[in-house]
Structures are given as C-alpha cells and as structure tokens.
Coordinates of C-alpha atoms and ligand atoms in Angstrom, one line a residue:
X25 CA 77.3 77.7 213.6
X26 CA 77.5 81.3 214.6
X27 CA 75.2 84.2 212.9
X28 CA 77.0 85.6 209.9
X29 CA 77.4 88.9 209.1
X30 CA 79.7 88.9 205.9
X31 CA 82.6 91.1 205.8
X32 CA 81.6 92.8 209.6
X33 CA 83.8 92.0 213.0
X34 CA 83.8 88.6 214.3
X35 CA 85.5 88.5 217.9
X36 CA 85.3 85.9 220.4
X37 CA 86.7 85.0 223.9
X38 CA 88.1 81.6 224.1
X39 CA 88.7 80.5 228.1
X40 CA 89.8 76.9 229.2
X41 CA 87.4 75.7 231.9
X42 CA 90.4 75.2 234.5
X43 CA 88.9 77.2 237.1
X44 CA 86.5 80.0 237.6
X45 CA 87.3 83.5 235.9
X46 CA 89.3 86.1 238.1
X47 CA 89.6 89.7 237.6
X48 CA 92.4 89.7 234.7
X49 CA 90.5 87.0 232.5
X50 CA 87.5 89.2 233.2
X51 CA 90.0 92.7 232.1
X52 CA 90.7 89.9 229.0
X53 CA 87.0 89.5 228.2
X54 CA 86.3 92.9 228.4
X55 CA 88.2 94.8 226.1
X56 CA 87.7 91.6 223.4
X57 CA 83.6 92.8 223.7
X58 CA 84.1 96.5 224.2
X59 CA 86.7 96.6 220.6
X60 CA 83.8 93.9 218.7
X61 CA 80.4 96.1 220.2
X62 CA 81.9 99.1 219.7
X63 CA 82.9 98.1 215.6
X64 CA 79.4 96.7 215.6
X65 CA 80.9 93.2 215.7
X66 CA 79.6 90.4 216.7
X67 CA 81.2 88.5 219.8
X68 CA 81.0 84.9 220.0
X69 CA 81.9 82.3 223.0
X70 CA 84.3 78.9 222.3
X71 CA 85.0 77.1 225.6
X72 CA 88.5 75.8 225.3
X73 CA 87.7 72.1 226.8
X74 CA 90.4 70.1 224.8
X75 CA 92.6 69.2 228.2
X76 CA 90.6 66.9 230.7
X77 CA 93.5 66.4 233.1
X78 CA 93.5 70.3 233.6
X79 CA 89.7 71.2 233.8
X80 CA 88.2 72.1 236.9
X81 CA 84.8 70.7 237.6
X82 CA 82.1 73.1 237.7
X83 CA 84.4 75.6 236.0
X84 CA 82.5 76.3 233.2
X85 CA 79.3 76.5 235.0
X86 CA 81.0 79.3 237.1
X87 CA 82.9 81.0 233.8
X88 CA 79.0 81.0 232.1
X89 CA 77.8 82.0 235.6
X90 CA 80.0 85.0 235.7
X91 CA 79.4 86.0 231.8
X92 CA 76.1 86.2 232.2
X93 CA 76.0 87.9 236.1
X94 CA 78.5 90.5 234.5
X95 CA 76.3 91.5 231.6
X96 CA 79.0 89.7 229.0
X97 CA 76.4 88.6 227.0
X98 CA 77.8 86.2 223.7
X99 CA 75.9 86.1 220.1
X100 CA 74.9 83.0 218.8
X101 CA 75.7 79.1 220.3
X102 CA 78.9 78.0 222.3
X103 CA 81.3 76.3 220.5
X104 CA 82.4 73.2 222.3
X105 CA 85.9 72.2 221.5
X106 CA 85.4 69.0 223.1
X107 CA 83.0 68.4 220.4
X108 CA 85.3 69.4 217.7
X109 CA 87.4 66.1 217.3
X110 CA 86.7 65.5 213.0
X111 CA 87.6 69.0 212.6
X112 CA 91.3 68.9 214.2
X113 CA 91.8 65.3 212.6
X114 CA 90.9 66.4 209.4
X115 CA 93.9 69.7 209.9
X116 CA 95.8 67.1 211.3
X117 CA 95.9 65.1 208.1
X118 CA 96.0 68.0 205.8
X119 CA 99.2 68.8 207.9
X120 CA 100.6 65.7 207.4
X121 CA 99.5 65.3 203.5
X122 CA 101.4 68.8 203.0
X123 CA 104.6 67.2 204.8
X124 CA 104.3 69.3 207.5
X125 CA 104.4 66.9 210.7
X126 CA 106.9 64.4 212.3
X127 CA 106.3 62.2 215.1
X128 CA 108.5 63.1 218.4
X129 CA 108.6 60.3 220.5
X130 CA 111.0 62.5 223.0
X131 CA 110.2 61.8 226.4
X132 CA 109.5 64.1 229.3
X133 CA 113.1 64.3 230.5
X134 CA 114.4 64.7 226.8
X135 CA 113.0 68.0 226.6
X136 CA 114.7 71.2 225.7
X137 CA 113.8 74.7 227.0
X138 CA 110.1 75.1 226.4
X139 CA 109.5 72.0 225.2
X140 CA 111.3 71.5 222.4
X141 CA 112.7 68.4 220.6
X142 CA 116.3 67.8 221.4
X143 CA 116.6 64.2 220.0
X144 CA 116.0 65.4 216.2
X145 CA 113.3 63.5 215.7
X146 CA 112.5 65.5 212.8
X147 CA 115.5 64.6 211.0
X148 CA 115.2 61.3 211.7
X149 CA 112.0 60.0 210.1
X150 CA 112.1 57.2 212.4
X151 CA 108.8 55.6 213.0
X152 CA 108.7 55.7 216.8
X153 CA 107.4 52.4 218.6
X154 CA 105.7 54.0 221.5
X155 CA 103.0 56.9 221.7
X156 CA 104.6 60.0 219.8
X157 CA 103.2 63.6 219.5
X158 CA 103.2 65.4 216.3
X159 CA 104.8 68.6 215.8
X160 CA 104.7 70.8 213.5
X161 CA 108.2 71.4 211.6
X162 CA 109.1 75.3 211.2
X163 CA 110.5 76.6 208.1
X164 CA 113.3 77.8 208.9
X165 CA 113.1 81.1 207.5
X166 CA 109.5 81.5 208.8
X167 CA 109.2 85.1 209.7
X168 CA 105.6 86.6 211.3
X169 CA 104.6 90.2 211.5
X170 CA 102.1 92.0 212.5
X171 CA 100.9 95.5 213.9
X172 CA 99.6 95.2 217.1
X173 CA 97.3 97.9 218.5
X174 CA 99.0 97.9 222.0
X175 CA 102.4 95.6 221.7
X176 CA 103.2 97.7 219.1
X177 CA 104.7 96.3 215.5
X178 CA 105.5 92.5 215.7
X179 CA 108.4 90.4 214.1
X180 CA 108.7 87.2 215.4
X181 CA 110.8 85.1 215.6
X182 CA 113.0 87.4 217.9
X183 CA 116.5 85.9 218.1
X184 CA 116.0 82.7 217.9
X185 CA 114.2 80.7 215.4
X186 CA 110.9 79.2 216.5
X187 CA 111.2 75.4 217.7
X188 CA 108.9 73.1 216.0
X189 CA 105.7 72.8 218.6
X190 CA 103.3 70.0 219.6
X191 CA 99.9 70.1 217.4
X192 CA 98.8 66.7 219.2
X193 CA 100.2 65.6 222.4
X194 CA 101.6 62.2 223.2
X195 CA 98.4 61.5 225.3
X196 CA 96.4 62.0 222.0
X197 CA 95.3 65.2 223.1
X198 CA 94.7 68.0 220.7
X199 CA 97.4 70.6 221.3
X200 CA 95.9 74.5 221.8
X201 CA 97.8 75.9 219.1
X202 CA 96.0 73.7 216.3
X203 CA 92.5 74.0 218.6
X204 CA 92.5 77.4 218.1
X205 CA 93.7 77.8 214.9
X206 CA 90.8 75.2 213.6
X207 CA 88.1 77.0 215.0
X208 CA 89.0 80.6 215.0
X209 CA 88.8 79.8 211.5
X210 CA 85.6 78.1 211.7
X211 CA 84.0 80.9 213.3
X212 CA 85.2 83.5 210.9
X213 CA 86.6 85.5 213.5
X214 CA 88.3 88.9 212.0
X215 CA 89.9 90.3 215.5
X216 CA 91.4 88.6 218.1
X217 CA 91.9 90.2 220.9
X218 CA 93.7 88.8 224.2
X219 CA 95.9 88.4 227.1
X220 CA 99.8 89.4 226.0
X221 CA 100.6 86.2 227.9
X222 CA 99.7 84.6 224.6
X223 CA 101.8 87.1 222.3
X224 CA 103.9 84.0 221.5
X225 CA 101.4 82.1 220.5
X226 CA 100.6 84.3 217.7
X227 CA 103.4 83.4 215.3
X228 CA 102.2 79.8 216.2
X229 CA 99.0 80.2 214.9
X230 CA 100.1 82.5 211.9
X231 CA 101.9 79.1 210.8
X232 CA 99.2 77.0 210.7
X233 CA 97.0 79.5 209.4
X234 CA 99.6 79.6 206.2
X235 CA 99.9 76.4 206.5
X236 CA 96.1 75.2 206.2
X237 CA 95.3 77.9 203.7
X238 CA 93.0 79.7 206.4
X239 CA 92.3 83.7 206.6
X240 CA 94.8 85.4 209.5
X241 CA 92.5 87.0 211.7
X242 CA 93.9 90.9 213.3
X243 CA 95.6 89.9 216.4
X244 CA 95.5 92.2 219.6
X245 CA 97.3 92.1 223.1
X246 CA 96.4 93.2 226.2
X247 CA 98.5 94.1 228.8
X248 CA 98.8 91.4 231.9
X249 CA 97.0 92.1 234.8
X250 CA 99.9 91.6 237.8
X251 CA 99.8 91.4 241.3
X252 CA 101.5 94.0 243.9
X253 CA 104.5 91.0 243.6
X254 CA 104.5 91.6 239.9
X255 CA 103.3 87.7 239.1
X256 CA 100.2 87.6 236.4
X257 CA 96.6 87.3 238.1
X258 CA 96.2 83.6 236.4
X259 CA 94.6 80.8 237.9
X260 CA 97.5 78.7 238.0
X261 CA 98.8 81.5 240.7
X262 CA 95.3 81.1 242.4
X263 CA 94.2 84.9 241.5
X264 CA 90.8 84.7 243.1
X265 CA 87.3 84.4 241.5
X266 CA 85.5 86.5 240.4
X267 CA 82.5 88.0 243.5
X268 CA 79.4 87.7 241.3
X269 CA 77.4 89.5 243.4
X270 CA 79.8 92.2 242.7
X271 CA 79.2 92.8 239.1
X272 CA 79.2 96.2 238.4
X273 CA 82.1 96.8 240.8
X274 CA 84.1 94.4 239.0
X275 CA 83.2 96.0 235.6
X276 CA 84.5 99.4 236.8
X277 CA 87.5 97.8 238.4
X278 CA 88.5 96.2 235.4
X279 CA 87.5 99.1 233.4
X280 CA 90.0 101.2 235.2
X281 CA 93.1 98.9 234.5
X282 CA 91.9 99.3 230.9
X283 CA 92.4 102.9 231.0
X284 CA 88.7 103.6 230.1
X285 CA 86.6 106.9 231.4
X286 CA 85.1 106.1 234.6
X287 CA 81.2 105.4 234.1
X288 CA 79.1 108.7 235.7
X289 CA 78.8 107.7 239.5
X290 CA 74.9 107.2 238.9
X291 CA 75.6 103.9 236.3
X292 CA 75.5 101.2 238.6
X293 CA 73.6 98.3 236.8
X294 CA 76.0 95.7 234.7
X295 CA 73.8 96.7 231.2
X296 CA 74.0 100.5 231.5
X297 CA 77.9 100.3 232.9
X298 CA 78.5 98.2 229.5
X299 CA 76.5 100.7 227.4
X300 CA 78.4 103.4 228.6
X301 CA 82.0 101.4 228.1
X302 CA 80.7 101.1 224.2
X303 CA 80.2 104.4 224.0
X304 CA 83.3 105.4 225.2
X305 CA 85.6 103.0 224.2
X306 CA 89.0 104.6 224.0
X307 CA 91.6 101.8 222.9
X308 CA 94.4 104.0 222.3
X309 CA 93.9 104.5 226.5
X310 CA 95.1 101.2 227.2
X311 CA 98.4 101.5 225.9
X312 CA 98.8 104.1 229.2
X313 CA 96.4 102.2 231.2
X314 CA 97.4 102.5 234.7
X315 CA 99.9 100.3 236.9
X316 CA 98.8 96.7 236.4
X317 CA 98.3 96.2 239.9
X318 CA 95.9 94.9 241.7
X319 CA 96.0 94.3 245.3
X320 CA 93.0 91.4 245.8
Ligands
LIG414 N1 91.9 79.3 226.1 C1 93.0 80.2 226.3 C2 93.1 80.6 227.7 O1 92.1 80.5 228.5 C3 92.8 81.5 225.4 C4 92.9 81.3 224.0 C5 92.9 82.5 223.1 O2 92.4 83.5 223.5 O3 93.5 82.4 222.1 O4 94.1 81.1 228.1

C-alpha cells in the first residue's frame, strides 16, 4: 500500500502498458505531478495491465524507463492491476448483491453505437447459455456533475441518457471502468487529473463510486494533445515514443503545450526543469495553453 498522509493530496497516473509513452501521455503525466507536488501531494504509479490481448511487450519496461529518464519520479510501490483480481471480484459481487448487474450475452454484431446493448438483455433476466459480460444497469435518472478546473462545469449525461456499460468483458476480463474505480479507491486518491479523452468516463466511474459506497475523488481534464491533422497523439495512431535521451527537451516541450512559464534558458537538467515547473505551476494557463499541435 501507498504512504499515507491523511486528509493531504493523493494523485496518481494510471497508463496501460500498450506501448511506450509519447509526447501527449507524457503532457498527461505532467500536469497530474506538477497539480499533486505543487499541493504538497503525493503522486503515486498504477500500471493499468488488466487487457493482455492489447499490451505491448516491453511496454512497461519502456513507460518506467521513461518516468524515471524524465525525472517523473512516483512515491511509494506500483500498483499492479494484474495483481488486483480478489479486489474487482469482490466489487463485482457487491454489484451484483445490490442488484446492480445483468448478464449481456449480445454478440459482437449485436452491438449498438458504442457498445451498447440492443437485445435488452437487461430486461430480460434471461440466464444466457454462453459466455456473457456484465454490465452495469444505469438509473435512469442518474445525473453527474462536477466542476472541472479546465472543461469547465460538468453535467452528464448530455442528451442522451448513459447506456448501461461493461464492468467485465465476455472474455472474463475486467472492464477499465470498474479497474479504476476499485483502485483509485484503494489508493485514496483525492485528484485525478487526465487526458479529456477520458471526460466520459468520468460519469462512469462517479456511478460505481455511488454505487460501491466509495469517496468521489476531484476529477481534472486536460486538453488533448493533436497532431497538425487534428487526430490525438495516442498510441493507437502510432504518435511516436518518447527520445529518452531527450529528457529535458521533452519536459519543456510538453511544458509549453501546458501553457507553463518557460524554464530560465540555463535549467537544463530533468530535476531542476521539474523544480522550477513546481514552482511555477500556473494551472489556470492551461485553459489558454497554446494550439495543441505538435508537428513530430
Ligand atoms: N489507463 C488509462 C490510459 O492509459 C488511463 C486511466 C486514467 O487515467 O483514468 O488511458
């Protein structure tokens, strides 16, 4: 378990080892440790290894790699969510105790827009005779809000209501929205702050967090980096890695697209660039952080 500091800020960065970390996961990582250092917080490290079938080998060598060659230094142990199997069963079955699951046996094909169930599956109580996943069922008058430092004030759903989501996949894999859920609770984290890629996730995980009775964390955005095409710097569009060997250029790259002061021209090592980023950590800049482009 992580150190403990009651009642102070807990944040953490969360990736999925499904390839090495590129410029916008590094923008991501940055501003989650500049906000938690510069409240005095504590910032803590979960790798998100719950998919297999999507995991890179030697991607979370290389993410660790680039932590620790960009001065991103995490406090306390990794959490492993591959390790974390008793601890999503036992949400799983409180879910289920509270009436909150159905089985979906819906197949690929039988999918709705973003994967939702179109065979009502929840109505229908039917015990399904091949591998099902389990969703979550929505209350239909489930409204989340939130103020969000740089989205602005949240109220989800918008337009339509939220579709009931997967918590554990028909392959038996834990679903991220449960994963993250689970642990962000168990590592008391107070702030979470992120890629706005995941902005409708948050609802998501306010659900569950009503649901199984947990604390709601402060939720945080970041603008998406983008390429000069407009078309987010993700690994799935093959944004490249990170250059190691490049640190501290990186760090002042990414600390431009986060609207920060430009370190003196004389800062040029990884600590005292990050030192310096503390100090001066602005996070009302981002919201006019400048054009999310980056050309490489
Ligand atoms: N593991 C997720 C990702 O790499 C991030 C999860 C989170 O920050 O909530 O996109």
């Amino acid at each position: 378990m992580a150190p403990t500091r009651p009642g102070n800020y807990r944040g953490r960065f969360a990736p999925s080892p499904t390839g090495p970390l590129h410029l916008g996961s590094l923008v991501a990582a940055l501003a989650s440790l500049l906000h938690a250092r510069s409240a005095g917080g504590l910032w803590l490290l979960r790798i998100e290894d719950i998919d297999p079938p999507r995991e890179q080998p030697g991607a979370t060598a290389a993410i660790l790699h680039s932590l620790v060659q960009h001065g991103l230094q995490w406090d306390g142990d990794i959490l492993w969510q591959s390790r974390r199997s008793a601890a999503y069963d036992a949400a799983l079955a409180a879910l289920r105790s509270g009436g909150h699951l159905f089985a979906c046996a819906c197949s690929r094909r039988e999918l709705g827009p973003e994967g939702s169930c179109q065979r009502d599956c929840r109505s229908r109580q039917a015990a399904p005779d091949g591998p099902s996943a389990l969703r979550v069922a929505v209350p239909a008058d489930f409204e989340s809000q939130w103020l969000d430092p740089w989205q602005g004030p949240q109220h989800w759903p918008l337009g339509r209501q939220l579709t009931d989501f997967v918590v554990r996949r028909k392959d038996g894999l834990y679903a991220y929205q449960l994963a993250v859920v689970v642990d962000d609770a168990y590592q008391e984290i107070t702030d979470v702050v992120r890629g706005a890629d995941l902005l409708d996730s948050t609802p998501r995980q306010h659900l569950l967090q009503q649901l199984l009775g947990y604390p709601r964390p402060r939720y945080a955005h970041i603008p998406v980096l983008a390429d000069n095409a407009g078309q987010k710097l993700s690994k799935q569009n093959l944004a490249p890695a990170l250059d190691d060997a490049a640190a501290p250029d990186n760090l002042r790259l990414a600390l431009h697209y986060l609207g920060q002061p430009a370190p003196p021209a004389g800062v040029n090592n990884t600590r005292a660039l990050l030192d310096f980023a503390v100090a001066h950590w602005s996070p009302l800049n981002l919201v006019r952080a400048p054009a999310v482009t980056a050309g490489h």
